[in-house]
Each structure stands twice: as structure tokens, then as C-alpha cells.
PDB file of C-alpha atoms in Angstrom:
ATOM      1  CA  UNK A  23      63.587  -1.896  45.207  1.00  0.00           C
ATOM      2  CA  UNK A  24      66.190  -4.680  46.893  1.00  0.00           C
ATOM      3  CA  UNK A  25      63.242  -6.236  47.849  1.00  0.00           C
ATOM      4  CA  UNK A  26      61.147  -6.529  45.241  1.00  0.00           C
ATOM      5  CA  UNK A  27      64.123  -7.787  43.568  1.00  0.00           C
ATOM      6  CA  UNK A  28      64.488 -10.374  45.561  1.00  0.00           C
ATOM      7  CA  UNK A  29      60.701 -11.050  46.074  1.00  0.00           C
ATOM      8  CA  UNK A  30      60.563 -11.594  41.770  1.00  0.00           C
ATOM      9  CA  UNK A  31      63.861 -13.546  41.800  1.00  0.00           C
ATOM     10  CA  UNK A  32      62.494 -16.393  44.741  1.00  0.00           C
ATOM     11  CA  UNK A  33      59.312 -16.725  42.567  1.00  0.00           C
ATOM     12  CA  UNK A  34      61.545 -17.834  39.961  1.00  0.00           C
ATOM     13  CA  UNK A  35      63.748 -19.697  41.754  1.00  0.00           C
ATOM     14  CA  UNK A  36      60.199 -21.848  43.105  1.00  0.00           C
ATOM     15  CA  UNK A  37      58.736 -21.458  39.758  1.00  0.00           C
ATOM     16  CA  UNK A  38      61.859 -23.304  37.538  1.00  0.00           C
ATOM     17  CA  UNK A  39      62.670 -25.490  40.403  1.00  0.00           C
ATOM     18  CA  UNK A  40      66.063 -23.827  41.853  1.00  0.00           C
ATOM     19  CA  UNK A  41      67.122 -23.324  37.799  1.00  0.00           C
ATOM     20  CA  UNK A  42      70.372 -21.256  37.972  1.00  0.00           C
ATOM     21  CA  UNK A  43      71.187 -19.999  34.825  1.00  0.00           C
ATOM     22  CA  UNK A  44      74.482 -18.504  33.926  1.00  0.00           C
ATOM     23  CA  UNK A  45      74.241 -16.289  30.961  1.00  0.00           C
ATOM     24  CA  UNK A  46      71.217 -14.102  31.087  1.00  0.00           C
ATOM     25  CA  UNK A  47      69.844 -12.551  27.070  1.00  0.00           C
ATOM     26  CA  UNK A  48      67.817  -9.936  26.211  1.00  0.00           C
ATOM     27  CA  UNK A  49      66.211 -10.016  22.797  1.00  0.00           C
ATOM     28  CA  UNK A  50      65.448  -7.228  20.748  1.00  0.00           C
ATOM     29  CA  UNK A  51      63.185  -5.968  18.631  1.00  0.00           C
ATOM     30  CA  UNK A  52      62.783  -8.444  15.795  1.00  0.00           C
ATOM     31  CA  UNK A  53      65.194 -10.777  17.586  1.00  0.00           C
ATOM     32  CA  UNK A  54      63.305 -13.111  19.690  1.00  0.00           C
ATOM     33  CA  UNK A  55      64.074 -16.220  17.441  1.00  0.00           C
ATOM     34  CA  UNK A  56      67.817 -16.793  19.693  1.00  0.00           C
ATOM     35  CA  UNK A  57      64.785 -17.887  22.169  1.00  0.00           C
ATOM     36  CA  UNK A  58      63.897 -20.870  19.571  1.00  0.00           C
ATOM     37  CA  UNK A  59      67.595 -22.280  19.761  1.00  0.00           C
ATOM     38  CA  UNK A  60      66.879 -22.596  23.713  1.00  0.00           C
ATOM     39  CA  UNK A  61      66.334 -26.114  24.682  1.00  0.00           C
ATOM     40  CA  UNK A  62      63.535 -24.340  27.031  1.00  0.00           C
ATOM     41  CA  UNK A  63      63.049 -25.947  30.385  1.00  0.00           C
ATOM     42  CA  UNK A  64      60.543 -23.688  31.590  1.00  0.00           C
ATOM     43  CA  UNK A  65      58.919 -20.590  29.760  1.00  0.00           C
ATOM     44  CA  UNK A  66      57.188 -17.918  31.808  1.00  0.00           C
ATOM     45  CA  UNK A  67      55.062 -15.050  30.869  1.00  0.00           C
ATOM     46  CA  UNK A  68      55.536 -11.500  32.076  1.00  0.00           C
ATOM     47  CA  UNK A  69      52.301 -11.716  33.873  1.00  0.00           C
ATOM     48  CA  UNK A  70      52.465 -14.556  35.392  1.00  0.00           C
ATOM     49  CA  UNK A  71      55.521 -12.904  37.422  1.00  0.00           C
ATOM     50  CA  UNK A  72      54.414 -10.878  40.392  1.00  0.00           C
ATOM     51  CA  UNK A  73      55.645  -7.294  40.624  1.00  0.00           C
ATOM     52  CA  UNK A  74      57.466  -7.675  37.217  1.00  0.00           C
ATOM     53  CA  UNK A  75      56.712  -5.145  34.052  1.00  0.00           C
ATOM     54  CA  UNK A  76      54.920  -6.449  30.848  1.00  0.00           C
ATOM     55  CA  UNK A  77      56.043  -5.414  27.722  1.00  0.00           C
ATOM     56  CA  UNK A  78      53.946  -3.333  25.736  1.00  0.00           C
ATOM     57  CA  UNK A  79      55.954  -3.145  22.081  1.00  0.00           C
ATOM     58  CA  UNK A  80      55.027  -5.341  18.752  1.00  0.00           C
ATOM     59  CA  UNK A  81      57.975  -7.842  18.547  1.00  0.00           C
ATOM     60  CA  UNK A  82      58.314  -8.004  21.927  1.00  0.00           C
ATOM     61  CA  UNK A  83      56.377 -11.358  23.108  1.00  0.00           C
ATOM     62  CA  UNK A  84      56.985 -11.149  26.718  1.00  0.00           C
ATOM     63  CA  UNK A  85      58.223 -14.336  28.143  1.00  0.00           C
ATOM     64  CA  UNK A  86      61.254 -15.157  30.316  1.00  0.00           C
ATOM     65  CA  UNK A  87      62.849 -18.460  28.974  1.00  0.00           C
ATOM     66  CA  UNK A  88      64.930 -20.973  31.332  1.00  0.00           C
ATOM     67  CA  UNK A  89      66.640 -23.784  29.401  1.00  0.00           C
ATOM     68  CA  UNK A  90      70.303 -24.368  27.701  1.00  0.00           C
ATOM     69  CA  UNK A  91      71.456 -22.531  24.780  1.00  0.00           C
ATOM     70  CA  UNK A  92      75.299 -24.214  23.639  1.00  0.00           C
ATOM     71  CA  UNK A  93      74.984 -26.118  26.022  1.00  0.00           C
ATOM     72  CA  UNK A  94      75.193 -23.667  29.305  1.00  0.00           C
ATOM     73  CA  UNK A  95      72.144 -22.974  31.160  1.00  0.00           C
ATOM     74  CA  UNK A  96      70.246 -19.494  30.309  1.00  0.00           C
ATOM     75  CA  UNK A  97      67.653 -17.252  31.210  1.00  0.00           C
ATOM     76  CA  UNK A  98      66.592 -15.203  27.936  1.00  0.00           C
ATOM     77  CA  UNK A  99      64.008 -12.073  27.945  1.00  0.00           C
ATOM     78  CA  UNK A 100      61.530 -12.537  25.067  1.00  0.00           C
ATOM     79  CA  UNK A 101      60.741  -8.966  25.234  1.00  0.00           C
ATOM     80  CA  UNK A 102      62.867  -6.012  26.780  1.00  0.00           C
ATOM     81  CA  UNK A 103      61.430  -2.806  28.884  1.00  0.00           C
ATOM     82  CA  UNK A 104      61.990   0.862  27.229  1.00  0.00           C
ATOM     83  CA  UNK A 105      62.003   4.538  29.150  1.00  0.00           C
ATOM     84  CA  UNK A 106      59.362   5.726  25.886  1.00  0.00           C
ATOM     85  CA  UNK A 107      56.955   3.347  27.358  1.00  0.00           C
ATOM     86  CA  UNK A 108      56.149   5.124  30.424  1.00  0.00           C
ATOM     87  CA  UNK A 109      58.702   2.805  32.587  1.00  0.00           C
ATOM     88  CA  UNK A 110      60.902   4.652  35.616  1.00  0.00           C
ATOM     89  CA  UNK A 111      64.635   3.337  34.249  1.00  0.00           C
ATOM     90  CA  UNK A 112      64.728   1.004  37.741  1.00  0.00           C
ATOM     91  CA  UNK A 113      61.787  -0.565  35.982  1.00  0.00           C
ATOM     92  CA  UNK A 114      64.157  -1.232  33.147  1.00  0.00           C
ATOM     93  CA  UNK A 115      66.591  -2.059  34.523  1.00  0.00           C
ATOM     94  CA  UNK A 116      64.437  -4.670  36.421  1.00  0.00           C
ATOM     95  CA  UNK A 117      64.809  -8.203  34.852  1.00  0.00           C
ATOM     96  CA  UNK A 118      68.993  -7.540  34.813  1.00  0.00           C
ATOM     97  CA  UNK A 119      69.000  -7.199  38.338  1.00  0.00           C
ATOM     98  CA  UNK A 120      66.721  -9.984  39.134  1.00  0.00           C
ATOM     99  CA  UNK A 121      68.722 -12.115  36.734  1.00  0.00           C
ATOM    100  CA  UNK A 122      72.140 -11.511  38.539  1.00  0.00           C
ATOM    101  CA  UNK A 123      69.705 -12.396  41.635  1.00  0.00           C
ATOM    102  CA  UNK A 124      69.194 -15.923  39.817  1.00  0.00           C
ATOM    103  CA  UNK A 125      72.465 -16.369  39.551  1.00  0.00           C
ATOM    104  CA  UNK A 126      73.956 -15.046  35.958  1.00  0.00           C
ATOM    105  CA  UNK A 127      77.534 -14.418  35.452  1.00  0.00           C
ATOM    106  CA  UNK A 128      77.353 -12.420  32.153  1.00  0.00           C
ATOM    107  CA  UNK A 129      75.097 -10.747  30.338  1.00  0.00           C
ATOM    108  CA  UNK A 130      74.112 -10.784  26.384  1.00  0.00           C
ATOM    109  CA  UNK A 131      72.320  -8.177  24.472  1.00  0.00           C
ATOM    110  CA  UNK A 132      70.272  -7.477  21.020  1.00  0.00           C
ATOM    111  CA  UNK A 133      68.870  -4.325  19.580  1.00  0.00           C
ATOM    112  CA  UNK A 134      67.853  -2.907  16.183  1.00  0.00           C
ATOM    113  CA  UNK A 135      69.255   0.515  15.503  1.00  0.00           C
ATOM    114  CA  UNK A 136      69.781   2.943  13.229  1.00  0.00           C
ATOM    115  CA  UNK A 137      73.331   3.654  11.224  1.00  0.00           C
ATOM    116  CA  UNK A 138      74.933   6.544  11.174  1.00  0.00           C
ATOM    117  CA  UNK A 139      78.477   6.184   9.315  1.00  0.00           C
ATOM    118  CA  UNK A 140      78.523   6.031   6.257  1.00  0.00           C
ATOM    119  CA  UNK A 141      80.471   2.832   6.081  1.00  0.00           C
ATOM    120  CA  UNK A 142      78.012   0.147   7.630  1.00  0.00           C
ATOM    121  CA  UNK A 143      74.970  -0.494   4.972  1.00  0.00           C
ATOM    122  CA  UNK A 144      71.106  -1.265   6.152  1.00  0.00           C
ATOM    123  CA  UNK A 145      70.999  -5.044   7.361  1.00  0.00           C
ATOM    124  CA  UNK A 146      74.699  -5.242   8.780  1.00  0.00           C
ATOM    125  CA  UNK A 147      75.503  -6.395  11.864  1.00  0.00           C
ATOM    126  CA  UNK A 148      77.474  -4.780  14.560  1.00  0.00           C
ATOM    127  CA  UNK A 149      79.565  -5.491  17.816  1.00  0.00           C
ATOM    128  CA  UNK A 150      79.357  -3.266  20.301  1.00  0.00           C
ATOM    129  CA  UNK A 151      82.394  -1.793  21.543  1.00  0.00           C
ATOM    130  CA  UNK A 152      81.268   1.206  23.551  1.00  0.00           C
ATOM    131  CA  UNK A 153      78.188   3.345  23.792  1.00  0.00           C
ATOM    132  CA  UNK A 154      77.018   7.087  24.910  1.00  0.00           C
ATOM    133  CA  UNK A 155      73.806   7.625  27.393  1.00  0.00           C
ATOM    134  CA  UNK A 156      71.782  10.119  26.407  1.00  0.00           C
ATOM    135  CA  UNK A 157      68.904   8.465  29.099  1.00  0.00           C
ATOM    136  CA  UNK A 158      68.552   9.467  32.434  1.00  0.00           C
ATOM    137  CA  UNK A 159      70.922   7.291  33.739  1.00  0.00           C
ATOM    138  CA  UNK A 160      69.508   3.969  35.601  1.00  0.00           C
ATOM    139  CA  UNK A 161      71.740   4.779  38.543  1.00  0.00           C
ATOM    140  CA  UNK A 162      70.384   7.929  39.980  1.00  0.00           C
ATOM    141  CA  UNK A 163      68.945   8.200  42.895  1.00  0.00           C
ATOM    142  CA  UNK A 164      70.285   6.303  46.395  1.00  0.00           C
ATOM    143  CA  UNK A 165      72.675   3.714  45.497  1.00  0.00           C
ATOM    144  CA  UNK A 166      71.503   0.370  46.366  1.00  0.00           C
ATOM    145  CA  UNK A 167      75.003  -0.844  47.666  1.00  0.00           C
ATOM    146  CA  UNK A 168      73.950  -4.421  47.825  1.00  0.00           C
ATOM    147  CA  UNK A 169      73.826  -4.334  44.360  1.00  0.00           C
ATOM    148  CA  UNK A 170      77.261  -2.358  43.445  1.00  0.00           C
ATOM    149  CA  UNK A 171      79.512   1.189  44.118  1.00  0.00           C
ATOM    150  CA  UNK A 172      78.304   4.546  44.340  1.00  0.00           C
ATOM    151  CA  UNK A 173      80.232   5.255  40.701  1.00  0.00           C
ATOM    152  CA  UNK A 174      81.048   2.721  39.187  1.00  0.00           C
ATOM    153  CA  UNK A 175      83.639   1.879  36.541  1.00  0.00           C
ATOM    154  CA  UNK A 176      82.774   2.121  32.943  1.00  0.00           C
ATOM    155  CA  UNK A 177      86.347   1.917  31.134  1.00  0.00           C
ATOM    156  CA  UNK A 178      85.289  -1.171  30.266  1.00  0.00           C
ATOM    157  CA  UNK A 179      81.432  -1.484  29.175  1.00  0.00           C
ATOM    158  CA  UNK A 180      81.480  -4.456  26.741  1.00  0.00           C
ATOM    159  CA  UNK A 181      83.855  -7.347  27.312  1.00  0.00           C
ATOM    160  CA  UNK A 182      87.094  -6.965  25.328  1.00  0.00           C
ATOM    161  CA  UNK A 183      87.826 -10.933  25.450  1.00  0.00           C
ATOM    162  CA  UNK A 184      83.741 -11.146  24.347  1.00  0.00           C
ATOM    163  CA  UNK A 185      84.269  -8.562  21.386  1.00  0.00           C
ATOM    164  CA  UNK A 186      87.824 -10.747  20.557  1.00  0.00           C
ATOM    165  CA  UNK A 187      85.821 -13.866  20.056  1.00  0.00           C
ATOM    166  CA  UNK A 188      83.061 -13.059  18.791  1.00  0.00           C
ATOM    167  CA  UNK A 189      84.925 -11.737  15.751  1.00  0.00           C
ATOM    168  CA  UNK A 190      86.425 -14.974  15.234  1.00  0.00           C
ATOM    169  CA  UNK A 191      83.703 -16.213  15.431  1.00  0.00           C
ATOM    170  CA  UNK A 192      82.270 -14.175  12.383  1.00  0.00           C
ATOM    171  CA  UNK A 193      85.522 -14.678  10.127  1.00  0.00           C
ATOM    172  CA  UNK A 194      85.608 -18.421  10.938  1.00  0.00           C
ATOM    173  CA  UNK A 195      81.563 -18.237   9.144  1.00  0.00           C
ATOM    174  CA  UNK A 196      82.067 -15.711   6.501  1.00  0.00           C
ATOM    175  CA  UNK A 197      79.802 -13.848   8.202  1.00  0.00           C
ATOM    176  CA  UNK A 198      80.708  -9.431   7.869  1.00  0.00           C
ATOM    177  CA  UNK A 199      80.649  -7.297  11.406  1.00  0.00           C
ATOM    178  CA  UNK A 200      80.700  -3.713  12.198  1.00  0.00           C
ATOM    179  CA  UNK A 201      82.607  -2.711  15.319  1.00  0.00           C
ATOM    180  CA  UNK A 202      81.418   0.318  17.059  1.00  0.00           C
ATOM    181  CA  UNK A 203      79.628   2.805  19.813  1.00  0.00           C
ATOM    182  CA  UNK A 204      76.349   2.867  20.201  1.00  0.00           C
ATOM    183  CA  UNK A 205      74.518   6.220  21.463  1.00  0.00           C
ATOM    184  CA  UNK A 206      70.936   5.097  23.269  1.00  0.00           C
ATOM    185  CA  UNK A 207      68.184   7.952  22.785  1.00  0.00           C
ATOM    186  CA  UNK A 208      64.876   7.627  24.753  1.00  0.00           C
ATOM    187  CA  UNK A 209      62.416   7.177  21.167  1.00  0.00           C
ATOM    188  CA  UNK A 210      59.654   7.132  20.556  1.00  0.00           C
ATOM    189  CA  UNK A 211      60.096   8.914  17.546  1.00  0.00           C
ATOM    190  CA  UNK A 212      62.536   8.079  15.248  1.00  0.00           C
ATOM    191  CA  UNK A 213      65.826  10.654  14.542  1.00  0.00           C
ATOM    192  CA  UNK A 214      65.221  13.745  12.527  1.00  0.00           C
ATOM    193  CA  UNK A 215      67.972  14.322  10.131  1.00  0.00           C
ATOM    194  CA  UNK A 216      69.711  17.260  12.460  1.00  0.00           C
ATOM    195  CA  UNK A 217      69.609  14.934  15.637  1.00  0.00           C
ATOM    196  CA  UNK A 218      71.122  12.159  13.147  1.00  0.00           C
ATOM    197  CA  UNK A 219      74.244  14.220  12.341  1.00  0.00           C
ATOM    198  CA  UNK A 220      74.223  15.015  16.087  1.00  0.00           C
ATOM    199  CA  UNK A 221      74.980  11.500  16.956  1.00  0.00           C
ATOM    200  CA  UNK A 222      77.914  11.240  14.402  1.00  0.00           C
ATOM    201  CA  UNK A 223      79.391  13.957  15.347  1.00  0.00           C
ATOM    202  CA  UNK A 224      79.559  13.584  19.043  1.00  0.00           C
ATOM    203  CA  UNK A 225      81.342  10.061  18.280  1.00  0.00           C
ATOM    204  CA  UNK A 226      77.988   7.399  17.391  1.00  0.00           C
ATOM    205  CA  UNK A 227      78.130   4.532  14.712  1.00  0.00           C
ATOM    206  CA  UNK A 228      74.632   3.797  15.491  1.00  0.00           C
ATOM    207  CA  UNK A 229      71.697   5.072  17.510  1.00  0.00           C
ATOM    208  CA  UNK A 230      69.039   3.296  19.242  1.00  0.00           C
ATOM    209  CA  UNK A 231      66.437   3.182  21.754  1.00  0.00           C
ATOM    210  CA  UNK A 232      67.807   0.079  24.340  1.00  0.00           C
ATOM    211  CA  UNK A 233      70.679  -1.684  25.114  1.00  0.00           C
ATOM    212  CA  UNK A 234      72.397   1.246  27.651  1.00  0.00           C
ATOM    213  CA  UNK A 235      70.762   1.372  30.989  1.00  0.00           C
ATOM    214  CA  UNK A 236      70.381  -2.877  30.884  1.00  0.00           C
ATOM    215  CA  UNK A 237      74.220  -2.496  30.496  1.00  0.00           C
ATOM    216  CA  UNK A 238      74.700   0.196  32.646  1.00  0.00           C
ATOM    217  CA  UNK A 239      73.000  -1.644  35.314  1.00  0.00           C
ATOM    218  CA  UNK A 240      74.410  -4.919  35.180  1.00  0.00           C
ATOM    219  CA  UNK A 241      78.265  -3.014  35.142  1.00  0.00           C
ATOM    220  CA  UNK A 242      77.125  -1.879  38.447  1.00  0.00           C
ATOM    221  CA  UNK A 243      76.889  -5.558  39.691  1.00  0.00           C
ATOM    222  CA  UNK A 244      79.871  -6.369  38.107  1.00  0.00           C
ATOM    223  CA  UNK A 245      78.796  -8.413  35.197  1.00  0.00           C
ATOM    224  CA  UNK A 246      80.875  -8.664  32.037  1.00  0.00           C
ATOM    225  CA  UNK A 247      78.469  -7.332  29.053  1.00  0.00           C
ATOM    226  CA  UNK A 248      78.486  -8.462  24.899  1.00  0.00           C
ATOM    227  CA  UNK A 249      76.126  -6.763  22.708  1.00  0.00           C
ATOM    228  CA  UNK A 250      75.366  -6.827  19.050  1.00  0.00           C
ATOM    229  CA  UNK A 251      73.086  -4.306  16.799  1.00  0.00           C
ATOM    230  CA  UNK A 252      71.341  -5.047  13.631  1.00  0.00           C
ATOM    231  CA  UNK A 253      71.496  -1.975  11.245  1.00  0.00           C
ATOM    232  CA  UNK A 254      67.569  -1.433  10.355  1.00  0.00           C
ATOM    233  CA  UNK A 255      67.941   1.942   8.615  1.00  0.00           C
ATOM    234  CA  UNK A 256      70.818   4.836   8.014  1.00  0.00           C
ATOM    235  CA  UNK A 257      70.371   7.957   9.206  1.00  0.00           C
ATOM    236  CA  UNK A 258      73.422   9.061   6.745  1.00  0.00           C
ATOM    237  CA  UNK A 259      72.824  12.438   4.895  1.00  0.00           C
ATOM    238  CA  UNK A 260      71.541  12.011   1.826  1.00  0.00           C
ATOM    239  CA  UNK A 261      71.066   8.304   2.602  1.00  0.00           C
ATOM    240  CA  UNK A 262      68.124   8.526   5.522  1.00  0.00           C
ATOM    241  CA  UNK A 263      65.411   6.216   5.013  1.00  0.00           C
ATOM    242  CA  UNK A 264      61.517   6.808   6.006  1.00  0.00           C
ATOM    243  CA  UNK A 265      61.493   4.026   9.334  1.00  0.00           C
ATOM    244  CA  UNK A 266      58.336   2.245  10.303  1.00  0.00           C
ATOM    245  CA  UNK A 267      58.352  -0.290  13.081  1.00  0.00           C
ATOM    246  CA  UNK A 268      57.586  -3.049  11.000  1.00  0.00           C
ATOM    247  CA  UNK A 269      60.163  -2.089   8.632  1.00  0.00           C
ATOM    248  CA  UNK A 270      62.815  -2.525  11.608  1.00  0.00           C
ATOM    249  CA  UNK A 271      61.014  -5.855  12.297  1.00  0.00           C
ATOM    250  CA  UNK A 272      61.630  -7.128   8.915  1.00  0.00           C
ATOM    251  CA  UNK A 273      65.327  -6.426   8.399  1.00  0.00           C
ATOM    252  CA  UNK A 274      66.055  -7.790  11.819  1.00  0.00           C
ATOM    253  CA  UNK A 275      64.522 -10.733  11.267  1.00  0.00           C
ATOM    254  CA  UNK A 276      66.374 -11.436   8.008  1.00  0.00           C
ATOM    255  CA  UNK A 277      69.612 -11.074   9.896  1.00  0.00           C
ATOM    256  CA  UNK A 278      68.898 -12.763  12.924  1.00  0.00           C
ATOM    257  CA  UNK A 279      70.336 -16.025  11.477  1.00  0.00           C
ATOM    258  CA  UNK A 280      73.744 -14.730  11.737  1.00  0.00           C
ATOM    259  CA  UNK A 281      73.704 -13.043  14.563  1.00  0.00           C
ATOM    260  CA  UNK A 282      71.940 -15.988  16.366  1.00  0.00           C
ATOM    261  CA  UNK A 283      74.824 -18.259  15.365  1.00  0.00           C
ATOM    262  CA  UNK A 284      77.361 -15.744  16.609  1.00  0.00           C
ATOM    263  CA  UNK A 285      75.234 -15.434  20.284  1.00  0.00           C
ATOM    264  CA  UNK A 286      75.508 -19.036  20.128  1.00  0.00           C
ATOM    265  CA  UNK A 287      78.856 -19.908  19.450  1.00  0.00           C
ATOM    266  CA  UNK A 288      80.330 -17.252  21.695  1.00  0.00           C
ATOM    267  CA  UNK A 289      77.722 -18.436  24.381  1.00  0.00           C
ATOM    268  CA  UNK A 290      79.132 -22.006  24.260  1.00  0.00           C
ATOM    269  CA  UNK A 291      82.429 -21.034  24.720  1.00  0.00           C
ATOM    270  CA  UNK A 292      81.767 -19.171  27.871  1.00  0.00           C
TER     271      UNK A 292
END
């Protein structure tokens, strides 16, 4: 696997002309449009990359962009890798590691979820503050101790300065966030109401289908990690909504403005 890391990561390195980015992004579902406020350099599809997964999921278009987003140089994932697409998790974990090969200092992350207290409403945004893996984790297997420990530390998943900004940066544009844990499911099918209260009660704000093993791995290189949700549906009792894919695109999409300006902002400042 350290190989083929570092076979995909010098085909980038040729292919953007020695472009070292320093924040890498992955885009959600719904959430590609951060990739139109990258003043793109150099935009490469999936399978144009040797060795490197394509992405198989509507909303995903599949394209790794090199440019400047606030003005600090980026690599962005048009398109993330999920476990319910027949992907091993190091095959998910793929582009993170191959982006800390390229030279990234910190990583950024997007999903659409599902809500599960009763406080946050369909459309809202949220910060991520900690999460729960209910995957397989990323890590198992023989550690690849070029990469990072045998067990590492996770006292510390998302970046408390990150989470500290990026709320000012909300209040200083009116716009609302949630703060809260994430619990990451494998999908594909969409919570049943029992497996919904499940995820409350064992401590969840909001489920989901992403987001963990990309942070997960990048922890275990020692990356500092921000993430931010958009609520698509609530799986609250008496409050659970009938989910279709498209329906997720659509209310991600109408929020993306705000939480572009928010990846933005806190981007710049980094």
C-alpha cells in the first residue's frame, strides 16, 4: 500500500508540475460547488490517475482539483470513496494519504447526514466536534509505520482552534451552526427508525455514511481535521422523513452557500 501511495502521489506531483498544496478538501454529496471557488490550476479526473479509485455515486463528479482557494494552495476531491460501494476502507482512505504524500498540512471535510436531536431542523448546518465509528476501522490490519503509530491518539479528532474559528466565523455572517458528534454507518440503506434512536442514544447528533475513516486516517499521520455536515433529513421520532438520494442532493445544495463561505474564510486564515 506505501507504495502505491507513493506511486499515485509522484504522478501528481509530474502531472501539476511539483504543485504542493497545503489544505487538502473532500466534498460531499451535494457539495462539490467549494470546487467552483478554486482558482483551479490543474483539474484531474479519477481515471486519468493510475491505481486510484473512481467514484461511482450521483453527486460525486470525480475530479481532483489543484489551484488556490483564500488564497492558500489546495488540493480538493470532487467526489469521495464509500465502504457501501464495494471499496476495502484502505481504498478509502486512499486520496487522504496520497494527499499528505503531496504535501497537505490539514485536512477539510463535507458530508450530508441525517439529524437525530431534536434541536437541529432539516437544512442546518453543523460543526463537527467529535464522531463514533461504527465502520471497520481504516486502521486494521499491519500498521504502515511510515505513515503513523500503532494506536494512535484520538482525544482530539477535529481541531479545537478550527471548531473556535469557524464559529466566528458564522456569527460574524449571521449565518446559524450546530455543534456536535457525528456517528458514520456503512449505508447503503438509509436508517430505520429503531437504528435512528440507536444513534441518539449511544451519544449521535447526526448520522452519516462518510467523513470517519478519511478522518481517522489522516489523525494517524498527524493532520489536524475540520469538518462540517449539512442536515438533509431527521431521523427524530415522530419527525423521520422518507430520504431519496436526490432529496439529500437538493437540500445540500441549497446550503452549500454558507457553508462554502465558512470553508473559505476559515481556509484563508490557515
Amino acid at each position: 500500500m506505501l507504495q502505491r501511495i507513493q506511486r499515485i502521489a509522484d504522478h501528481l506531483k509530474k502531472a501539476t508540475n511539483g504543485f504542493v498544496p497545503e489544505t487538502g478538501i473532500i466534498l460531499g454529496t451535494g457539495l462539490s460547488g467549494l470546487g467552483k471557488e478554486i482558482d483551479v490550476k490543474y483539474a484531474i479526473a479519477y481515471q486519468d490517475i493510475p491505481e486510484f479509485p473512481v467514484s461511482t455515486v450521483q453527486g460525486h463528479p470525480g475530479k481532483l482539483l489543484f489551484g488556490t482557494l483564500g488564497g492558500k494552495p489546495v488540493v480538493a476531491m470532487q467526489g469521495r470513496f464509500h465502504f457501501y460501494e464495494g471499496w476495502t476502507m484502505g481504498e478509502v482512505v486512499l486520496p487522504v494519504r496520497v494527499m499528505k504524500f503531496l504535501g497537505i498540512k490539514r485536512l477539510f471535510v463535507s458530508n450530508a447526514c441525517g439529524g437525530v436531536n431534536a434541536a437541529f431542523e432539516t437544512g442546518d448546518l453543523m460543526i463537527l466536534n467529535d464522531h463514533i465509528c461504527l465502520f471497520p476501522n481504516p486502521l486494521i490490519g499491519k500498521n504502515i509505520d511510515e505513515l503513523g503509530p500503532r494506536f494512535p491518539d484520538m482525544s482530539e479528532p477535529y481541531d479545537h482552534s478550527f471548531i473556535t474559528r469557524a464559529k466566528a466565523i458564522a456569527a460574524a455572517n449571521g449565518i446559524t451552526v450546530q455543534v456536535g458528534t457525528y456517528v458514520g454507518l456503512t449505508g447503503p440503506t438509509l436508517e430505520t427508525p429503531a437504528e435512528y434512536r440507536y444513534v441518539r442514544n449511544i451519544g449521535g447528533d447526526v448520522v452519516g455514511m462518510s467523513t470517519v475513516p478519511e478522518v481517522i486516517a489522516a489523525r494517524h499521520m498527524g493532520l489536524p481535521c475540520f469538518a462540517m455536515s449539512v442536515i438533509t433529513d431527521m431521523g427524530v421520532e415522530g419527525r423521520i422523513e422518507k430520504t431519496t438520494h436526490e432529496m439529500v442532493q437538493r437540500v445540500a445544495e441549497k446550503a452549500e452557500p454558507s457553508l462554502t463561505l465558512i470553508m473559505r474564510e476559515l481556509i484563508a486564515q490557515c
